[in-house]
Amino acid sequence: MTRPEDRTPPPDDAPARRRMWRIFPLVWLGYLFFPIRAYLSAPHSPWLTALAFMALLAFTGVWITIYTRRIWKRHQALIVLGFAACVLMYTLGLLVVGYDSATFLVYAGALIGYQASLRVGVWGMAIIVAALLTPGWIGTLGTLRPGLGHLGVVDLVQILVLTLVALWGNHAAYRQTISSIRLARVQAEKEKLAADAERERIARDLHDLLGHTLSVIVLKSELARKLAERDPARAIAEIADVERISREALGEVRSAVRGYRGSGLSAELARSKVALDAAGVRLELDAPELNSGGLNLPAAVEYAMEMVLREAVTNIVRHAHARNAAVRVLREGQAFVLEVRDDGSSKSDSPHVEGTGLTSMRERVRATGGDVQVSRRSGTCLRASFPLEVQASAQTGLRQAGA
């Protein structure tokens, strides 16, 4: 059975805060200060110093590789290798710096926890406990290297607790990472299937709409060409039929295109929830009249709301770094109102605040005679208002703006 780590994850398009948490384990490399300080506190031969430097460099490289790159098929093997290296460095460090090398046992616990199997983590913890206690047992027998010293009970408990916490915390982090990868993969597969289904629907509709009509147009055009000299009156009649059929086909194509452009505000709200859920943003929806069917939106207004909502949600996912978002759709006085609010950042240089997206929103809303207002207090609030009645000219302008 294929394990999650054996499959190639999708491209990582997480926001900056998620990338920050991916590299956060590098902060723990600061604890190398303790064994390094203990080593530098006494003179050592140059060859031993060079060997210790190379060992630290190799350990740091393994640690950085594990925590900064995506989980890959060799992840488990690299974890075991790093764990073994940490135990070895602790064992050799005992002979040089004493129990200050126990820092590497905490690193070993963190590494062995960052993989799929909790059973492997338990076995790793057992090895760590044995490695930590064995020198004390040897010292009890009187064969411990002079000057190595004994580890106190408080220090022993502290190291074991830190190691156990590091192991369990990293195992939980690994499982969360795998869950995020699976969620992103499922979302990508859903989007691909939806796109494939939409392409098939469009191809089928175009064939049904234009296949027969274009065949008739070709036949009538050929007939008119043949009749042009023998029976000009009949040829003119055939050309008139070609014109009529072409106009009907053009109307059918325009109707189909309008159907492709929007599938309704309710469907767009559902897609927005899926997108925000995938980005880790909790959505609060307030549209009671829309859900009950009491909010009868004109076609132009509904289409404009769809496009504005789509653009606003896209900006939240890509730029806002928000945790919560709220969408309200209501009738307020002589206007329909769409309000999208989030609690993310509202920096002046953020594309979520100003740019092409907001300009496009304003153009769409103004085409209906409405207006867009944006406030940036404790996040971003976008409020788009639409008049109750939209003139036919405004509807035409809106369709052209969306083309």
mmCIF file of C-alpha atoms in Angstrom:
data_model
loop_
_atom_site.group_PDB
_atom_site.id
_atom_site.type_symbol
_atom_site.label_atom_id
_atom_site.label_comp_id
_atom_site.label_asym_id
_atom_site.label_seq_id
_atom_site.Cartn_x
_atom_site.Cartn_y
_atom_site.Cartn_z
ATOM 1 C CA MET A 1 0.000 0.000 0.000
ATOM 2 C CA THR A 2 1.396 3.410 -0.944
ATOM 3 C CA ARG A 3 2.116 5.627 2.041
ATOM 4 C CA PRO A 4 1.369 9.374 1.921
ATOM 5 C CA GLU A 5 5.079 10.192 1.998
ATOM 6 C CA ASP A 6 5.692 7.949 -1.044
ATOM 7 C CA ARG A 7 3.553 10.123 -3.278
ATOM 8 C CA THR A 8 4.656 13.402 -4.772
ATOM 9 C CA PRO A 9 2.664 16.245 -3.183
ATOM 10 C CA PRO A 10 1.129 19.004 -5.239
ATOM 11 C CA PRO A 11 2.927 22.327 -5.594
ATOM 12 C CA ASP A 12 2.980 24.316 -2.390
ATOM 13 C CA ASP A 13 1.149 27.570 -2.823
ATOM 14 C CA ALA A 14 0.620 28.265 0.917
ATOM 15 C CA PRO A 15 0.757 31.867 2.108
ATOM 16 C CA ALA A 16 3.802 33.340 3.797
ATOM 17 C CA ARG A 17 2.718 32.425 7.317
ATOM 18 C CA ARG A 18 2.594 28.721 6.399
ATOM 19 C CA ARG A 19 6.041 28.898 4.852
ATOM 20 C CA MET A 20 7.223 30.527 8.075
ATOM 21 C CA TRP A 21 5.933 27.601 10.144
ATOM 22 C CA ARG A 22 7.690 25.180 7.783
ATOM 23 C CA ILE A 23 11.076 26.720 8.538
ATOM 24 C CA PHE A 24 10.352 27.446 12.228
ATOM 25 C CA PRO A 25 12.083 24.183 13.399
ATOM 26 C CA LEU A 26 15.368 25.748 12.281
ATOM 27 C CA VAL A 27 15.114 27.954 15.392
ATOM 28 C CA TRP A 28 15.792 24.886 17.562
ATOM 29 C CA LEU A 29 19.292 24.661 16.100
ATOM 30 C CA GLY A 30 20.089 27.395 18.619
ATOM 31 C CA TYR A 31 20.301 24.696 21.309
ATOM 32 C CA LEU A 32 23.568 23.563 19.743
ATOM 33 C CA PHE A 33 24.986 26.406 21.826
ATOM 34 C CA PHE A 34 25.189 24.137 24.903
ATOM 35 C CA PRO A 35 27.370 21.304 23.516
ATOM 36 C CA ILE A 36 29.456 23.836 21.557
ATOM 37 C CA ARG A 37 30.035 25.922 24.714
ATOM 38 C CA ALA A 38 31.009 22.810 26.682
ATOM 39 C CA TYR A 39 33.446 21.770 23.955
ATOM 40 C CA LEU A 40 35.093 25.193 23.760
ATOM 41 C CA SER A 41 35.499 25.383 27.526
ATOM 42 C CA ALA A 42 38.518 23.022 27.364
ATOM 43 C CA PRO A 43 41.434 22.661 24.916
ATOM 44 C CA HIS A 44 41.273 19.920 22.282
ATOM 45 C CA SER A 45 43.519 18.687 19.511
ATOM 46 C CA PRO A 46 43.081 20.203 16.038
ATOM 47 C CA TRP A 47 42.024 16.902 14.471
ATOM 48 C CA LEU A 48 39.306 16.396 17.085
ATOM 49 C CA THR A 49 38.081 19.970 16.548
ATOM 50 C CA ALA A 50 37.963 19.416 12.781
ATOM 51 C CA LEU A 51 36.074 16.138 13.277
ATOM 52 C CA ALA A 52 33.574 17.760 15.650
ATOM 53 C CA PHE A 53 33.020 20.652 13.205
ATOM 54 C CA MET A 54 32.353 18.250 10.322
ATOM 55 C CA ALA A 55 29.922 16.236 12.465
ATOM 56 C CA LEU A 56 28.001 19.380 13.466
ATOM 57 C CA LEU A 57 27.922 20.540 9.855
ATOM 58 C CA ALA A 58 26.558 17.178 8.681
ATOM 59 C CA PHE A 59 23.898 17.144 11.414
ATOM 60 C CA THR A 60 22.819 20.710 10.571
ATOM 61 C CA GLY A 61 22.546 19.791 6.888
ATOM 62 C CA VAL A 62 20.345 16.774 7.641
ATOM 63 C CA TRP A 63 18.128 18.822 9.995
ATOM 64 C CA ILE A 64 17.646 21.621 7.456
ATOM 65 C CA THR A 65 16.951 19.148 4.640
ATOM 66 C CA ILE A 66 14.249 17.362 6.630
ATOM 67 C CA TYR A 67 12.376 20.444 7.770
ATOM 68 C CA THR A 68 12.630 22.768 4.765
ATOM 69 C CA ARG A 69 11.882 20.538 1.806
ATOM 70 C CA ARG A 70 8.590 18.878 0.953
ATOM 71 C CA ILE A 71 7.941 15.384 2.224
ATOM 72 C CA TRP A 72 9.289 12.938 -0.355
ATOM 73 C CA LYS A 73 9.635 9.214 -0.840
ATOM 74 C CA ARG A 74 13.030 9.043 0.969
ATOM 75 C CA HIS A 75 11.758 10.963 3.974
ATOM 76 C CA GLN A 76 11.493 7.928 6.275
ATOM 77 C CA ALA A 77 15.028 6.767 5.485
ATOM 78 C CA LEU A 78 16.428 10.268 6.076
ATOM 79 C CA ILE A 79 14.624 10.452 9.430
ATOM 80 C CA VAL A 80 16.133 7.148 10.585
ATOM 81 C CA LEU A 81 19.579 8.257 9.389
ATOM 82 C CA GLY A 82 19.298 11.556 11.246
ATOM 83 C CA PHE A 83 18.090 9.781 14.388
ATOM 84 C CA ALA A 84 21.025 7.357 14.321
ATOM 85 C CA ALA A 85 23.455 10.242 13.771
ATOM 86 C CA CYS A 86 22.042 12.097 16.797
ATOM 87 C CA VAL A 87 22.400 9.053 19.072
ATOM 88 C CA LEU A 88 25.949 8.524 17.803
ATOM 89 C CA MET A 89 26.883 12.169 18.388
ATOM 90 C CA TYR A 90 25.484 11.942 21.913
ATOM 91 C CA THR A 91 27.478 8.798 22.630
ATOM 92 C CA LEU A 92 30.741 10.231 21.302
ATOM 93 C CA GLY A 93 30.020 13.571 22.925
ATOM 94 C CA LEU A 94 29.841 11.901 26.335
ATOM 95 C CA LEU A 95 33.559 11.181 26.073
ATOM 96 C CA VAL A 96 34.355 14.807 25.233
ATOM 97 C CA VAL A 97 31.858 17.178 26.880
ATOM 98 C CA GLY A 98 29.912 14.900 29.202
ATOM 99 C CA TYR A 99 26.156 15.143 29.558
ATOM 100 C CA ASP A 100 25.985 18.449 27.699
ATOM 101 C CA SER A 101 25.814 16.245 24.610
ATOM 102 C CA ALA A 102 22.343 15.114 25.785
ATOM 103 C CA THR A 103 21.037 17.962 23.605
ATOM 104 C CA PHE A 104 21.434 15.577 20.680
ATOM 105 C CA LEU A 105 18.997 13.148 22.316
ATOM 106 C CA VAL A 106 16.327 15.852 22.259
ATOM 107 C CA TYR A 107 17.120 16.388 18.582
ATOM 108 C CA ALA A 108 16.863 12.612 18.064
ATOM 109 C CA GLY A 109 13.391 12.595 19.630
ATOM 110 C CA ALA A 110 12.267 15.479 17.436
ATOM 111 C CA LEU A 111 13.497 13.691 14.318
ATOM 112 C CA ILE A 112 12.091 10.245 15.042
ATOM 113 C CA GLY A 113 8.690 11.790 15.732
ATOM 114 C CA TYR A 114 8.555 13.557 12.366
ATOM 115 C CA GLN A 115 7.425 10.525 10.358
ATOM 116 C CA ALA A 116 4.286 8.474 9.753
ATOM 117 C CA SER A 117 4.578 5.603 12.236
ATOM 118 C CA LEU A 118 3.968 6.253 15.929
ATOM 119 C CA ARG A 119 5.338 2.755 16.631
ATOM 120 C CA VAL A 120 8.699 3.788 15.160
ATOM 121 C CA GLY A 121 8.594 6.837 17.413
ATOM 122 C CA VAL A 122 7.993 4.666 20.503
ATOM 123 C CA TRP A 123 10.935 2.420 19.611
ATOM 124 C CA GLY A 124 13.050 5.513 19.066
ATOM 125 C CA MET A 125 12.086 6.819 22.502
ATOM 126 C CA ALA A 126 13.084 3.493 24.055
ATOM 127 C CA ILE A 127 16.509 3.748 22.408
ATOM 128 C CA ILE A 128 16.887 7.308 23.684
ATOM 129 C CA VAL A 129 16.049 6.263 27.260
ATOM 130 C CA ALA A 130 18.538 3.393 27.060
ATOM 131 C CA ALA A 131 21.247 5.666 25.663
ATOM 132 C CA LEU A 132 20.594 8.219 28.398
ATOM 133 C CA LEU A 133 20.663 5.754 31.307
ATOM 134 C CA THR A 134 23.418 3.375 30.211
ATOM 135 C CA PRO A 135 26.371 5.623 31.233
ATOM 136 C CA GLY A 136 24.891 5.933 34.714
ATOM 137 C CA TRP A 137 24.653 2.159 35.042
ATOM 138 C CA ILE A 138 28.226 1.802 33.865
ATOM 139 C CA GLY A 139 29.300 4.465 36.364
ATOM 140 C CA THR A 140 27.593 2.515 39.144
ATOM 141 C CA LEU A 141 29.862 -0.420 38.291
ATOM 142 C CA GLY A 142 32.889 1.809 38.669
ATOM 143 C CA THR A 143 33.945 1.689 35.034
ATOM 144 C CA LEU A 144 32.750 5.138 33.985
ATOM 145 C CA ARG A 145 35.403 7.351 32.431
ATOM 146 C CA PRO A 146 36.868 9.633 35.152
ATOM 147 C CA GLY A 147 35.538 13.154 34.995
ATOM 148 C CA LEU A 148 32.453 12.220 33.011
ATOM 149 C CA GLY A 149 30.167 12.852 35.917
ATOM 150 C CA HIS A 150 26.675 11.619 36.728
ATOM 151 C CA LEU A 151 23.336 13.051 35.635
ATOM 152 C CA GLY A 152 21.046 14.206 38.430
ATOM 153 C CA VAL A 153 17.462 13.014 38.710
ATOM 154 C CA VAL A 154 16.066 16.477 37.910
ATOM 155 C CA ASP A 155 18.253 16.783 34.815
ATOM 156 C CA LEU A 156 17.333 13.269 33.734
ATOM 157 C CA VAL A 157 13.604 13.950 34.029
ATOM 158 C CA GLN A 158 13.987 17.285 32.259
ATOM 159 C CA ILE A 159 15.765 15.733 29.273
ATOM 160 C CA LEU A 160 13.251 12.886 29.034
ATOM 161 C CA VAL A 161 10.259 15.263 29.193
ATOM 162 C CA LEU A 162 11.747 17.591 26.573
ATOM 163 C CA THR A 163 12.518 14.652 24.312
ATOM 164 C CA LEU A 164 9.030 13.185 24.686
ATOM 165 C CA VAL A 165 7.375 16.548 24.013
ATOM 166 C CA ALA A 166 9.554 17.106 20.935
ATOM 167 C CA LEU A 167 8.741 13.620 19.648
ATOM 168 C CA TRP A 168 4.984 13.888 20.141
ATOM 169 C CA GLY A 169 4.759 17.469 18.888
ATOM 170 C CA ASN A 170 6.683 16.711 15.715
ATOM 171 C CA HIS A 171 4.613 13.600 15.074
ATOM 172 C CA ALA A 172 1.443 15.697 15.337
ATOM 173 C CA ALA A 173 2.996 18.295 13.012
ATOM 174 C CA TYR A 174 3.850 15.587 10.492
ATOM 175 C CA ARG A 175 0.312 14.225 10.509
ATOM 176 C CA GLN A 176 -1.036 17.761 10.026
ATOM 177 C CA THR A 177 1.326 18.247 7.086
ATOM 178 C CA ILE A 178 0.139 15.013 5.485
ATOM 179 C CA SER A 179 -3.491 16.044 6.018
ATOM 180 C CA SER A 180 -2.812 19.395 4.342
ATOM 181 C CA ILE A 181 -1.151 17.647 1.402
ATOM 182 C CA ARG A 182 -4.114 15.286 1.020
ATOM 183 C CA LEU A 183 -6.595 18.168 1.243
ATOM 184 C CA ALA A 184 -4.693 20.158 -1.391
ATOM 185 C CA ARG A 185 -4.496 17.103 -3.648
ATOM 186 C CA VAL A 186 -8.216 16.367 -3.315
ATOM 187 C CA GLN A 187 -9.041 20.005 -4.000
ATOM 188 C CA ALA A 188 -6.805 20.005 -7.085
ATOM 189 C CA GLU A 189 -8.418 16.792 -8.331
ATOM 190 C CA LYS A 190 -11.895 18.231 -7.793
ATOM 191 C CA GLU A 191 -10.986 21.370 -9.707
ATOM 192 C CA LYS A 192 -9.499 19.309 -12.538
ATOM 193 C CA LEU A 193 -12.563 17.083 -12.755
ATOM 194 C CA ALA A 194 -14.830 20.123 -12.713
ATOM 195 C CA ALA A 195 -12.788 21.777 -15.464
ATOM 196 C CA ASP A 196 -12.857 18.577 -17.560
ATOM 197 C CA ALA A 197 -16.614 18.266 -17.089
ATOM 198 C CA GLU A 198 -17.100 21.916 -18.047
ATOM 199 C CA ARG A 199 -15.006 21.499 -21.197
ATOM 200 C CA GLU A 200 -17.031 18.452 -22.186
ATOM 201 C CA ARG A 201 -20.269 20.335 -21.569
ATOM 202 C CA ILE A 202 -19.143 23.291 -23.654
ATOM 203 C CA ALA A 203 -17.990 21.017 -26.478
ATOM 204 C CA ARG A 204 -21.273 19.115 -26.390
ATOM 205 C CA ASP A 205 -23.345 22.302 -26.320
ATOM 206 C CA LEU A 206 -21.405 23.857 -29.194
ATOM 207 C CA HIS A 207 -21.830 20.704 -31.237
ATOM 208 C CA ASP A 208 -25.554 20.603 -30.541
ATOM 209 C CA LEU A 209 -25.949 24.322 -31.191
ATOM 210 C CA LEU A 210 -23.799 24.759 -34.273
ATOM 211 C CA GLY A 211 -23.225 21.358 -35.840
ATOM 212 C CA HIS A 212 -26.601 21.030 -37.591
ATOM 213 C CA THR A 213 -26.973 24.797 -38.166
ATOM 214 C CA LEU A 214 -23.615 25.185 -39.912
ATOM 215 C CA SER A 215 -24.334 22.140 -42.075
ATOM 216 C CA VAL A 216 -27.614 23.711 -43.204
ATOM 217 C CA ILE A 217 -25.852 27.024 -43.893
ATOM 218 C CA VAL A 218 -23.231 25.276 -46.058
ATOM 219 C CA LEU A 219 -25.870 23.405 -48.056
ATOM 220 C CA LYS A 220 -28.012 26.493 -48.636
ATOM 221 C CA SER A 221 -24.951 28.565 -49.588
ATOM 222 C CA GLU A 222 -23.921 25.952 -52.174
ATOM 223 C CA LEU A 223 -27.476 25.837 -53.523
ATOM 224 C CA ALA A 224 -27.630 29.642 -53.792
ATOM 225 C CA ARG A 225 -24.342 29.680 -55.706
ATOM 226 C CA LYS A 226 -25.670 27.135 -58.200
ATOM 227 C CA LEU A 227 -28.973 29.020 -58.599
ATOM 228 C CA ALA A 228 -27.367 32.450 -58.962
ATOM 229 C CA GLU A 229 -27.384 32.328 -62.785
ATOM 230 C CA ARG A 230 -30.362 30.026 -63.505
ATOM 231 C CA ASP A 231 -32.869 31.280 -60.911
ATOM 232 C CA PRO A 232 -31.690 34.511 -59.226
ATOM 233 C CA ALA A 233 -34.985 34.963 -57.343
ATOM 234 C CA ARG A 234 -34.700 31.563 -55.701
ATOM 235 C CA ALA A 235 -31.013 32.176 -54.998
ATOM 236 C CA ILE A 236 -31.940 35.395 -53.169
ATOM 237 C CA ALA A 237 -34.519 33.447 -51.132
ATOM 238 C CA GLU A 238 -31.893 30.883 -50.144
ATOM 239 C CA ILE A 239 -29.469 33.657 -49.102
ATOM 240 C CA ALA A 240 -32.259 35.188 -46.996
ATOM 241 C CA ASP A 241 -32.709 31.783 -45.290
ATOM 242 C CA VAL A 242 -28.952 31.645 -44.646
ATOM 243 C CA GLU A 243 -29.133 35.098 -43.021
ATOM 244 C CA ARG A 244 -32.116 34.102 -40.878
ATOM 245 C CA ILE A 245 -30.521 30.836 -39.736
ATOM 246 C CA SER A 246 -27.246 32.638 -38.968
ATOM 247 C CA ARG A 247 -29.024 35.205 -36.802
ATOM 248 C CA GLU A 248 -30.850 32.458 -34.924
ATOM 249 C CA ALA A 249 -27.578 30.614 -34.379
ATOM 250 C CA LEU A 250 -25.929 33.808 -33.156
ATOM 251 C CA GLY A 251 -28.741 34.323 -30.631
ATOM 252 C CA GLU A 252 -28.393 30.732 -29.391
ATOM 253 C CA VAL A 253 -24.628 31.146 -29.001
ATOM 254 C CA ARG A 254 -25.065 34.381 -27.022
ATOM 255 C CA SER A 255 -27.598 32.703 -24.765
ATOM 256 C CA ALA A 256 -25.218 29.793 -24.180
ATOM 257 C CA VAL A 257 -22.318 32.152 -23.405
ATOM 258 C CA ARG A 258 -24.420 33.979 -20.827
ATOM 259 C CA GLY A 259 -25.071 30.613 -19.196
ATOM 260 C CA TYR A 260 -21.328 29.855 -19.113
ATOM 261 C CA ARG A 261 -20.480 33.190 -17.543
ATOM 262 C CA GLY A 262 -22.517 32.672 -14.397
ATOM 263 C CA SER A 263 -24.242 29.812 -12.645
ATOM 264 C CA GLY A 264 -25.999 31.888 -9.994
ATOM 265 C CA LEU A 265 -24.948 33.669 -6.820
ATOM 266 C CA SER A 266 -25.791 30.652 -4.645
ATOM 267 C CA ALA A 267 -23.400 28.462 -6.625
ATOM 268 C CA GLU A 268 -20.706 31.145 -6.380
ATOM 269 C CA LEU A 269 -21.180 31.304 -2.605
ATOM 270 C CA ALA A 270 -20.738 27.545 -2.411
ATOM 271 C CA ARG A 271 -17.532 27.750 -4.462
ATOM 272 C CA SER A 272 -16.293 30.563 -2.227
ATOM 273 C CA LYS A 273 -16.787 28.422 0.870
ATOM 274 C CA VAL A 274 -14.802 25.571 -0.685
ATOM 275 C CA ALA A 275 -11.952 27.936 -1.625
ATOM 276 C CA LEU A 276 -11.825 29.565 1.811
ATOM 277 C CA ASP A 277 -12.011 26.224 3.626
ATOM 278 C CA ALA A 278 -9.066 24.970 1.582
ATOM 279 C CA ALA A 279 -7.115 28.100 2.570
ATOM 280 C CA GLY A 280 -7.914 27.623 6.266
ATOM 281 C CA VAL A 281 -10.269 30.616 6.436
ATOM 282 C CA ARG A 282 -13.569 30.205 8.315
ATOM 283 C CA LEU A 283 -16.519 31.662 6.393
ATOM 284 C CA GLU A 284 -19.587 33.170 8.037
ATOM 285 C CA LEU A 285 -22.457 33.566 5.569
ATOM 286 C CA ASP A 286 -25.421 35.862 6.162
ATOM 287 C CA ALA A 287 -27.907 35.698 3.259
ATOM 288 C CA PRO A 288 -31.296 34.629 4.659
ATOM 289 C CA GLU A 289 -33.383 36.244 1.917
ATOM 290 C CA LEU A 290 -31.248 34.681 -0.813
ATOM 291 C CA ASN A 291 -31.539 31.217 0.721
ATOM 292 C CA SER A 292 -35.309 31.564 1.128
ATOM 293 C CA GLY A 293 -35.794 32.859 -2.407
ATOM 294 C CA GLY A 294 -37.097 36.227 -1.196
ATOM 295 C CA LEU A 295 -34.252 38.222 -2.763
ATOM 296 C CA ASN A 296 -35.153 38.492 -6.454
ATOM 297 C CA LEU A 297 -31.971 39.841 -8.005
ATOM 298 C CA PRO A 298 -32.008 41.195 -11.560
ATOM 299 C CA ALA A 299 -29.855 39.091 -13.883
ATOM 300 C CA ALA A 300 -27.295 41.876 -14.349
ATOM 301 C CA VAL A 301 -27.000 42.463 -10.593
ATOM 302 C CA GLU A 302 -26.653 38.770 -9.812
ATOM 303 C CA TYR A 303 -23.934 38.352 -12.423
ATOM 304 C CA ALA A 304 -22.067 41.430 -11.131
ATOM 305 C CA MET A 305 -22.325 40.113 -7.558
ATOM 306 C CA GLU A 306 -20.896 36.774 -8.681
ATOM 307 C CA MET A 307 -17.865 38.419 -10.259
ATOM 308 C CA VAL A 308 -17.269 40.790 -7.327
ATOM 309 C CA LEU A 309 -17.574 37.947 -4.813
ATOM 310 C CA ARG A 310 -15.205 35.767 -6.825
ATOM 311 C CA GLU A 311 -12.588 38.527 -7.027
ATOM 312 C CA ALA A 312 -12.930 39.393 -3.326
ATOM 313 C CA VAL A 313 -12.569 35.762 -2.210
ATOM 314 C CA THR A 314 -9.582 35.279 -4.514
ATOM 315 C CA ASN A 315 -7.889 38.288 -2.915
ATOM 316 C CA ILE A 316 -8.592 36.955 0.581
ATOM 317 C CA VAL A 317 -7.085 33.569 -0.269
ATOM 318 C CA ARG A 318 -4.024 34.997 -2.003
ATOM 319 C CA HIS A 319 -3.185 38.156 -0.105
ATOM 320 C CA ALA A 320 -5.133 38.809 3.104
ATOM 321 C CA HIS A 321 -3.606 36.142 5.420
ATOM 322 C CA ALA A 322 -6.970 36.052 7.169
ATOM 323 C CA ARG A 323 -8.417 33.550 9.612
ATOM 324 C CA ASN A 324 -12.071 34.535 9.336
ATOM 325 C CA ALA A 325 -14.248 35.992 6.607
ATOM 326 C CA ALA A 326 -17.891 37.033 6.444
ATOM 327 C CA VAL A 327 -20.194 37.490 3.438
ATOM 328 C CA ARG A 328 -23.549 39.293 3.640
ATOM 329 C CA VAL A 329 -26.138 39.567 0.874
ATOM 330 C CA LEU A 330 -29.201 41.659 1.661
ATOM 331 C CA ARG A 331 -31.634 44.282 0.452
ATOM 332 C CA GLU A 332 -31.034 47.628 2.121
ATOM 333 C CA GLY A 333 -33.339 50.516 1.245
ATOM 334 C CA GLN A 334 -33.328 51.006 -2.512
ATOM 335 C CA ALA A 335 -30.309 48.823 -3.150
ATOM 336 C CA PHE A 336 -29.038 45.284 -3.087
ATOM 337 C CA VAL A 337 -25.856 44.996 -1.000
ATOM 338 C CA LEU A 338 -22.962 42.541 -1.090
ATOM 339 C CA GLU A 339 -20.524 42.873 1.811
ATOM 340 C CA VAL A 340 -17.306 40.847 2.104
ATOM 341 C CA ARG A 341 -15.247 41.289 5.272
ATOM 342 C CA ASP A 342 -12.052 39.612 6.520
ATOM 343 C CA ASP A 343 -9.748 39.968 9.534
ATOM 344 C CA GLY A 344 -6.499 39.753 7.581
ATOM 345 C CA SER A 345 -3.751 42.274 6.985
ATOM 346 C CA SER A 346 -4.605 45.555 5.307
ATOM 347 C CA LYS A 347 -1.200 46.935 4.347
ATOM 348 C CA SER A 348 -1.252 49.730 1.827
ATOM 349 C CA ASP A 349 1.011 47.830 -0.572
ATOM 350 C CA SER A 350 -1.135 44.694 -0.535
ATOM 351 C CA PRO A 351 -2.924 43.748 -3.770
ATOM 352 C CA HIS A 352 -5.906 42.955 -1.554
ATOM 353 C CA VAL A 353 -6.240 46.680 -0.829
ATOM 354 C CA GLU A 354 -5.795 48.273 -4.227
ATOM 355 C CA GLY A 355 -4.932 47.184 -7.729
ATOM 356 C CA THR A 356 -6.375 45.683 -10.885
ATOM 357 C CA GLY A 357 -8.836 43.482 -9.004
ATOM 358 C CA LEU A 358 -10.489 46.375 -7.175
ATOM 359 C CA THR A 359 -10.570 48.457 -10.346
ATOM 360 C CA SER A 360 -12.323 45.624 -12.161
ATOM 361 C CA MET A 361 -14.849 45.360 -9.321
ATOM 362 C CA ARG A 362 -15.658 49.070 -9.532
ATOM 363 C CA GLU A 363 -16.177 48.871 -13.298
ATOM 364 C CA ARG A 364 -18.562 45.942 -13.005
ATOM 365 C CA VAL A 365 -20.602 47.560 -10.235
ATOM 366 C CA ARG A 366 -20.712 50.970 -11.924
ATOM 367 C CA ALA A 367 -22.023 49.291 -15.075
ATOM 368 C CA THR A 368 -25.185 48.549 -13.084
ATOM 369 C CA GLY A 369 -25.333 52.048 -11.575
ATOM 370 C CA GLY A 370 -23.952 50.883 -8.236
ATOM 371 C CA ASP A 371 -20.925 51.743 -6.124
ATOM 372 C CA VAL A 372 -18.085 50.027 -4.232
ATOM 373 C CA GLN A 373 -16.703 51.141 -0.875
ATOM 374 C CA VAL A 374 -13.613 49.700 0.848
ATOM 375 C CA SER A 375 -12.611 50.233 4.483
ATOM 376 C CA ARG A 376 -9.437 48.927 6.101
ATOM 377 C CA ARG A 377 -10.015 48.860 9.833
ATOM 378 C CA SER A 378 -9.113 45.602 11.583
ATOM 379 C CA GLY A 379 -8.967 43.873 8.233
ATOM 380 C CA THR A 380 -10.702 44.740 4.975
ATOM 381 C CA CYS A 381 -14.391 45.323 4.329
ATOM 382 C CA LEU A 382 -15.642 45.565 0.753
ATOM 383 C CA ARG A 383 -19.208 46.790 0.309
ATOM 384 C CA ALA A 384 -20.835 46.771 -3.124
ATOM 385 C CA SER A 385 -24.313 48.290 -3.539
ATOM 386 C CA PHE A 386 -26.541 47.819 -6.585
ATOM 387 C CA PRO A 387 -29.746 49.685 -7.525
ATOM 388 C CA LEU A 388 -32.998 47.753 -7.366
ATOM 389 C CA GLU A 389 -33.704 48.388 -11.055
ATOM 390 C CA VAL A 390 -31.021 48.099 -13.711
ATOM 391 C CA GLN A 391 -31.640 49.690 -17.104
ATOM 392 C CA ALA A 392 -31.215 47.607 -20.234
ATOM 393 C CA SER A 393 -28.278 49.771 -21.334
ATOM 394 C CA ALA A 394 -26.528 49.062 -18.056
ATOM 395 C CA GLN A 395 -27.075 45.327 -18.486
ATOM 396 C CA THR A 396 -25.568 45.497 -21.962
ATOM 397 C CA GLY A 397 -22.551 47.402 -20.620
ATOM 398 C CA LEU A 398 -22.093 44.823 -17.850
ATOM 399 C CA ARG A 399 -22.089 41.947 -20.304
ATOM 400 C CA GLN A 400 -19.488 43.770 -22.393
ATOM 401 C CA ALA A 401 -17.345 44.433 -19.315
ATOM 402 C CA GLY A 402 -17.429 40.729 -18.458
ATOM 403 C CA ALA A 403 -16.607 39.623 -21.994
#
